[in-house]
Short mmCIF file of C-alpha atoms in Angstrom, two decimals:
data_model
loop_
_atom_site.label_atom_id
_atom_site.label_comp_id
_atom_site.label_asym_id
_atom_site.label_seq_id
_atom_site.Cartn_x
_atom_site.Cartn_y
_atom_site.Cartn_z
CA MET K 133 -43.34 8.32 10.88
CA GLN K 134 -40.81 5.42 10.13
CA TRP K 135 -41.28 3.99 6.61
CA TYR K 136 -41.68 0.51 7.41
CA LEU K 137 -44.68 1.16 9.32
CA VAL K 138 -46.07 3.00 6.61
CA ALA K 139 -45.13 -0.01 4.22
CA LEU K 140 -47.06 -2.08 6.66
CA LEU K 141 -50.26 -0.21 6.53
CA LEU K 142 -49.86 0.15 2.70
CA THR K 143 -49.85 -3.44 2.33
CA PHE K 144 -52.86 -4.07 4.78
CA LEU K 145 -54.92 -1.64 2.89
CA THR K 146 -53.97 -2.82 -0.49
CA SER K 147 -54.89 -6.42 0.60
CA SER K 148 -58.05 -5.15 1.95
CA GLN K 149 -59.18 -3.45 -1.54
CA GLY K 150 -59.97 -6.54 -3.62
CA ILE K 151 -61.81 -8.15 -0.18
CA LEU K 152 -63.78 -4.95 0.17
CA THR K 153 -64.68 -4.77 -3.48
CA THR K 154 -65.71 -8.26 -3.65
CA LEU K 155 -67.71 -7.90 -0.48
CA SER K 156 -69.36 -4.63 -2.15
CA GLN K 157 -70.96 -6.91 -4.99
CA SER K 158 -74.61 -8.22 -4.57
CA ASN K 159 -74.90 -11.67 -6.32
CA GLY K 160 -71.94 -11.13 -8.31
CA LYS K 161 -72.74 -7.70 -9.36
CA TYR K 162 -71.90 -4.24 -8.73
CA LEU K 163 -75.30 -2.39 -7.76
CA TYR K 164 -72.89 1.30 -8.40
CA ASP K 165 -71.11 2.56 -11.12
CA TYR K 166 -67.54 1.09 -10.05
CA ALA K 167 -66.12 3.88 -12.43
CA THR K 168 -67.33 6.24 -9.72
CA VAL K 169 -65.22 4.62 -7.26
CA PRO K 170 -61.71 6.05 -8.25
CA PHE K 171 -63.38 9.47 -9.07
CA LEU K 172 -64.40 9.81 -5.44
CA ALA K 173 -61.28 8.28 -4.15
CA GLU K 174 -59.37 11.12 -6.20
CA VAL K 175 -61.69 13.94 -4.89
CA PHE K 176 -60.84 12.35 -1.16
CA LYS K 177 -57.09 12.39 -1.43
CA LEU K 178 -57.42 16.03 -2.89
CA VAL K 179 -60.13 17.28 -0.27
CA LEU K 180 -57.57 15.79 2.65
CA SER K 181 -54.20 16.99 1.21
CA SER K 182 -55.83 20.25 0.73
CA LEU K 183 -56.74 20.62 4.31
CA LEU K 184 -53.18 19.13 5.41
CA PHE K 185 -51.58 21.56 3.17
CA TRP K 186 -53.59 24.65 4.49
CA ARG K 187 -52.75 23.52 8.08
CA GLU K 188 -49.31 23.05 7.07
CA CYS K 189 -48.97 26.86 5.85
CA GLN K 190 -50.72 28.05 8.99
CA ILE K 191 -48.17 26.34 11.05
CA SER K 192 -45.13 27.50 9.02
CA PRO K 193 -45.92 30.32 6.39
CA SER K 194 -42.19 29.89 4.71
CA THR K 195 -43.57 25.98 3.42
CA ARG K 196 -42.07 25.50 0.17
CA MET K 197 -44.34 25.60 -2.98
CA THR K 198 -43.43 25.62 -6.55
CA THR K 199 -46.01 26.72 -8.97
CA GLU K 200 -44.36 27.22 -12.10
CA TRP K 201 -45.89 25.68 -15.15
CA LYS K 202 -43.07 23.37 -16.05
CA SER K 203 -43.20 22.07 -12.88
CA VAL K 204 -46.79 21.38 -12.74
CA ARG K 205 -47.13 19.79 -16.09
CA LEU K 206 -44.99 17.00 -14.85
CA TYR K 207 -48.19 15.94 -12.50
CA ILE K 208 -50.11 15.86 -15.55
CA MET K 209 -48.12 13.42 -17.26
CA GLY K 210 -47.97 11.52 -14.05
CA ASN K 211 -51.68 11.03 -14.22
CA LEU K 212 -51.51 9.54 -17.53
CA LYS K 213 -50.15 6.47 -16.25
CA ILE K 214 -48.06 5.73 -18.90
CA VAL K 215 -47.65 3.19 -16.86
CA THR K 216 -38.82 -4.09 -14.32
CA THR K 217 -38.61 -1.57 -11.80
CA GLY K 218 -35.22 -2.57 -10.64
CA ILE K 219 -33.62 -1.65 -14.25
CA LEU K 220 -35.79 1.74 -14.34
CA PHE K 221 -34.78 2.45 -10.84
CA ARG K 222 -31.21 2.46 -11.31
CA LEU K 223 -31.43 4.54 -14.71
CA PHE K 224 -33.64 7.24 -13.74
CA LEU K 225 -32.97 7.64 -10.10
CA ARG K 226 -29.11 6.64 -9.85
CA ARG K 227 -29.79 4.41 -7.26
CA ARG K 228 -27.45 1.39 -7.32
CA LEU K 229 -28.55 -1.72 -5.92
CA SER K 230 -26.11 -4.50 -4.41
CA ASN K 231 -25.71 -7.85 -5.89
CA LEU K 232 -27.81 -9.27 -2.89
CA GLN K 233 -30.79 -6.83 -3.43
CA TRP K 234 -30.95 -7.78 -7.18
CA MET K 235 -31.17 -11.09 -5.89
CA ALA K 236 -33.79 -10.40 -3.46
CA ILE K 237 -36.32 -8.82 -6.27
CA ILE K 238 -35.60 -11.72 -8.44
CA LEU K 239 -36.82 -13.98 -5.69
CA LEU K 240 -39.78 -11.33 -4.76
CA ALA K 241 -41.06 -12.25 -8.36
CA VAL K 242 -40.51 -15.96 -8.28
CA GLY K 243 -42.31 -16.03 -5.01
CA THR K 244 -45.31 -14.03 -6.39
CA THR K 245 -45.34 -16.21 -9.39
CA THR K 246 -45.05 -19.11 -7.52
CA SER K 247 -48.04 -18.61 -5.55
CA GLN K 248 -50.40 -17.96 -8.08
CA VAL K 249 -49.39 -20.91 -10.43
CA LYS K 250 -51.92 -23.91 -10.17
CA GLY K 251 -50.93 -27.28 -9.51
CA CYS K 252 -50.62 -30.26 -12.04
CA GLY K 253 -53.95 -31.67 -10.51
CA GLU K 254 -56.09 -28.81 -11.13
CA ALA K 255 -54.67 -27.92 -14.59
CA SER K 256 -52.32 -29.51 -17.19
CA CYS K 257 -48.72 -29.14 -16.93
CA ASP K 258 -48.44 -29.07 -20.71
CA SER K 259 -50.74 -25.84 -20.77
CA LEU K 260 -49.10 -23.95 -18.20
CA PHE K 261 -46.99 -21.70 -20.70
CA SER K 262 -49.20 -22.44 -23.79
CA ALA K 263 -50.45 -18.97 -24.16
CA PRO K 264 -49.68 -17.25 -27.28
CA ILE K 265 -46.76 -15.25 -27.49
CA GLN K 266 -48.62 -12.08 -28.04
CA GLY K 267 -49.66 -12.37 -24.43
CA TYR K 268 -46.03 -12.95 -23.00
CA MET K 269 -45.22 -9.85 -25.16
CA LEU K 270 -48.09 -7.65 -23.77
CA GLY K 271 -47.42 -8.88 -20.16
CA ALA K 272 -43.91 -7.60 -20.70
CA VAL K 273 -44.95 -4.48 -21.72
CA SER K 274 -47.42 -4.04 -19.17
CA ALA K 275 -44.74 -4.86 -16.46
CA CYS K 276 -42.19 -2.02 -17.88
CA LEU K 277 -45.17 0.52 -18.15
CA SER K 278 -46.18 0.05 -14.76
CA ALA K 279 -42.57 0.15 -13.31
CA LEU K 280 -42.08 3.26 -15.35
CA ALA K 281 -45.20 4.60 -13.65
CA GLY K 282 -43.77 4.17 -10.14
CA VAL K 283 -40.58 5.19 -10.84
CA TYR K 284 -41.61 8.62 -12.61
CA THR K 285 -43.94 9.31 -9.68
CA GLU K 286 -40.89 8.96 -7.19
CA PHE K 287 -38.86 11.29 -9.59
CA LEU K 288 -41.82 13.87 -9.58
CA MET K 289 -42.19 13.52 -5.60
CA LYS K 290 -38.59 13.94 -4.95
CA LYS K 291 -37.33 16.34 -7.87
CA ASN K 292 -37.77 19.56 -5.33
CA ASN K 293 -38.17 20.09 -1.92
CA ASP K 294 -42.00 21.03 -2.13
CA SER K 295 -44.28 20.40 0.58
CA LEU K 296 -45.80 16.95 0.16
CA TYR K 297 -49.23 18.08 0.72
CA TRP K 298 -48.78 20.48 -2.05
CA GLN K 299 -47.64 17.60 -4.39
CA ASN K 300 -50.38 15.85 -3.45
CA VAL K 301 -52.90 18.73 -4.46
CA GLN K 302 -51.66 19.12 -7.84
CA LEU K 303 -51.31 15.36 -8.28
CA TYR K 304 -54.94 14.64 -7.24
CA THR K 305 -56.35 17.91 -8.88
CA PHE K 306 -55.45 16.04 -12.49
CA GLY K 307 -56.54 12.92 -10.84
CA SER K 308 -59.87 13.94 -10.34
CA ILE K 309 -60.03 15.76 -13.60
CA PHE K 310 -58.68 12.92 -15.48
CA ASN K 311 -61.35 10.34 -13.64
CA MET K 312 -64.11 12.77 -14.34
CA ALA K 313 -63.30 13.13 -17.93
CA ARG K 314 -63.55 9.29 -18.04
CA LEU K 315 -67.10 9.29 -16.88
CA VAL K 316 -68.05 12.18 -19.12
CA LEU K 317 -66.73 9.96 -21.99
CA ASP K 318 -68.61 6.70 -20.70
CA ASP K 319 -71.87 8.75 -20.77
CA TYR K 320 -71.27 10.16 -24.54
CA ARG K 321 -70.56 6.60 -25.57
CA GLY K 322 -73.53 5.41 -23.71
CA GLY K 323 -75.73 7.94 -25.52
CA TYR K 324 -76.74 9.35 -21.82
CA GLU K 325 -78.97 6.40 -21.48
CA ASN K 326 -78.59 6.57 -17.89
CA GLY K 327 -78.43 10.18 -17.34
CA SER K 328 -75.28 12.29 -16.74
CA TRP K 329 -72.92 10.79 -14.20
CA TRP K 330 -73.48 13.33 -11.60
CA GLN K 331 -77.21 12.26 -11.51
CA ARG K 332 -76.11 8.36 -10.42
CA LEU K 333 -72.83 9.39 -8.47
CA PHE K 334 -74.00 7.84 -5.54
CA ASN K 335 -76.66 5.36 -6.89
CA GLY K 336 -76.06 1.88 -5.10
CA TYR K 337 -73.80 3.14 -2.68
CA SER K 338 -73.59 1.31 0.45
CA ILE K 339 -71.21 1.24 3.78
CA THR K 340 -68.97 -1.58 1.99
CA THR K 341 -68.78 0.87 -1.36
CA TRP K 342 -67.86 4.26 0.94
CA MET K 343 -64.95 1.92 2.54
CA VAL K 344 -63.71 0.61 -0.78
CA VAL K 345 -63.61 4.47 -1.76
CA LEU K 346 -61.80 5.53 1.47
CA ASN K 347 -59.67 2.68 1.09
CA LEU K 348 -58.50 3.09 -2.25
CA GLY K 349 -57.90 6.84 -1.39
CA SER K 350 -55.65 6.42 1.69
CA THR K 351 -53.60 3.73 -0.29
CA GLY K 352 -52.92 6.58 -2.41
CA LEU K 353 -51.82 8.87 0.03
CA LEU K 354 -49.52 6.19 1.46
CA VAL K 355 -48.07 5.53 -1.91
CA SER K 356 -47.32 9.16 -1.72
CA TRP K 357 -45.47 9.22 1.42
CA LEU K 358 -43.21 6.24 0.33
CA MET K 359 -42.48 7.84 -2.84
CA LYS K 360 -41.55 10.93 -0.99
CA TYR K 361 -39.61 9.53 2.03
CA ALA K 362 -38.55 6.00 1.30
CA ASP K 363 -38.57 4.67 -2.47
CA ASN K 364 -40.35 2.64 -5.23
CA ILE K 365 -38.70 -0.83 -4.46
CA VAL K 366 -40.49 -0.47 -0.66
CA LYS K 367 -43.98 0.22 -2.49
CA VAL K 368 -43.53 -2.88 -4.68
CA TYR K 369 -42.64 -4.95 -1.67
CA ALA K 370 -45.82 -3.71 0.07
CA THR K 371 -47.91 -4.20 -2.85
CA SER K 372 -46.50 -7.73 -3.45
CA MET K 373 -46.83 -8.76 -0.18
CA ALA K 374 -50.47 -7.43 -0.13
CA MET K 375 -51.20 -9.69 -3.00
CA LEU K 376 -50.07 -12.92 -0.64
CA LEU K 377 -52.03 -11.48 2.39
CA THR K 378 -54.96 -11.32 0.14
CA MET K 379 -54.82 -14.88 -0.77
CA VAL K 380 -54.62 -15.76 2.94
CA TRP K 381 -57.63 -13.66 3.92
CA SER K 382 -59.80 -15.66 0.97
CA VAL K 383 -59.20 -18.64 2.77
CA TYR K 384 -61.40 -17.37 5.57
CA LEU K 385 -63.36 -15.22 3.81
CA PHE K 386 -64.47 -16.91 0.33
CA SER K 387 -63.54 -20.53 1.25
CA PHE K 388 -60.37 -20.24 -0.86
CA LYS K 389 -58.42 -23.53 -0.90
CA PRO K 390 -54.68 -22.95 -0.03
CA THR K 391 -52.27 -24.71 -2.35
CA LEU K 392 -48.82 -25.79 -1.86
CA GLN K 393 -47.68 -22.99 -4.21
CA LEU K 394 -48.99 -20.63 -2.14
CA PHE K 395 -47.18 -21.40 0.96
CA LEU K 396 -44.00 -21.69 -1.15
CA GLY K 397 -44.59 -18.47 -2.57
CA ILE K 398 -45.13 -16.97 0.92
CA ILE K 399 -41.64 -18.47 2.17
CA ILE K 400 -39.87 -17.12 -0.93
CA CYS K 401 -41.20 -13.79 -0.45
CA MET K 402 -40.27 -13.52 3.08
CA MET K 403 -36.59 -14.76 2.20
CA SER K 404 -36.43 -11.79 -0.48
CA LEU K 405 -37.96 -9.24 1.91
CA HIS K 406 -35.23 -10.30 4.86
CA MET K 407 -32.43 -10.43 2.04
CA TYR K 408 -33.27 -6.81 0.71
CA PHE K 409 -33.57 -4.83 3.67
CA ALA K 410 -31.23 -6.69 6.05
CA PRO K 411 -27.80 -5.49 6.67
CA PRO K 412 -25.08 -7.15 4.63
CA ASN K 413 -23.49 -8.35 8.32
CA MET K 414 -26.32 -10.33 8.91
CA LEU K 415 -26.48 -11.81 5.36
CA LEU K 416 -22.95 -12.84 5.52
CA ASP K 417 -20.93 -14.49 8.02
CA LEU K 418 -17.69 -12.56 7.29
CA PRO K 419 -14.45 -13.45 9.66
CA PRO K 420 -13.22 -10.03 11.69
CA GLN K 421 -10.29 -8.62 9.99
CA VAL K 422 -7.07 -8.72 11.93
CA ARG K 423 -5.28 -5.28 11.99
CA ALA K 424 -2.01 -5.03 13.72
CA ALA K 425 -1.92 -2.00 16.38
CA PRO K 426 -0.02 1.00 15.41
CA GLU K 427 2.25 0.71 18.44
CA SER K 428 3.55 -2.64 17.38
CA LEU K 429 4.26 -1.20 13.92
CA LYS K 430 6.24 1.67 15.44
CA GLU K 431 8.27 -0.85 17.68
CA VAL K 432 9.00 -3.19 14.89
CA THR K 433 10.41 -0.39 12.90
CA PHE K 434 12.45 1.09 15.53
CA GLU K 435 14.16 -2.68 16.30
CA ARG K 436 15.01 -2.71 12.76
CA ARG K 437 16.58 0.67 12.52
CA ALA K 438 18.44 -0.11 16.08
CA ASP K 439 19.93 -3.36 14.39
CA SER K 440 21.16 -1.62 11.30
#
């Protein structure tokens, strides 16, 4: 499967997640324990990856599978989510981005930011950047940690030639364990007032809720594929475009009022997308280089020798 098809599907599923989550609410409230959603999504990814890995082993008994602890423990760290992508991409994965690609990444950040900024008619322009300095610092830290998590995951998936499904089995095994530990901790903090987590696991679930779980699980599997066979920048573009697509969908589903900033943000992001992935010869109108044919060079050399 081509990476751009996977990225397009990831964009669609990521934009659907917020929409489905909103639709799963009843009168603005969740009738189910939302903490069970990521747990069930991890279990779904684990089961599906295990089945695909088993099928791959049946077809090809020589499937690559690393079982050393020093390799497995990296997946534990990956699930801790010690969560701006371009710099980490260069430092950890030794990938060099061209000047045009750097400009494209900056344009993507500008485009997504523009789409979310409210107009002066909705909020005072003076208060647009009036948040405390601590808020900006925490936002920068969050961006760096999130980027680090993405780059680390890509490093994890590409560090050896193991089967993608085997890597997913390891990743989602620990993911299920960590999410289950969170449910247990929530029960402990709540004094088991509502019983144990497994007793209320499916309480309040509807068809829409199950769609949220399956959508979240499928998104994770697509991200793993992109990390293995493409790169983290592709994922960043897919998720960023998904955010814009979610806003567009909200116009029709939730009577969201589109703004000029949204349209400008979409245009800027599309320019960034084209700038990053298009071949350089499509972006720069360079004149063809004129080179002398080898035969003419020989003739000139021969004539000069004859004159001498």
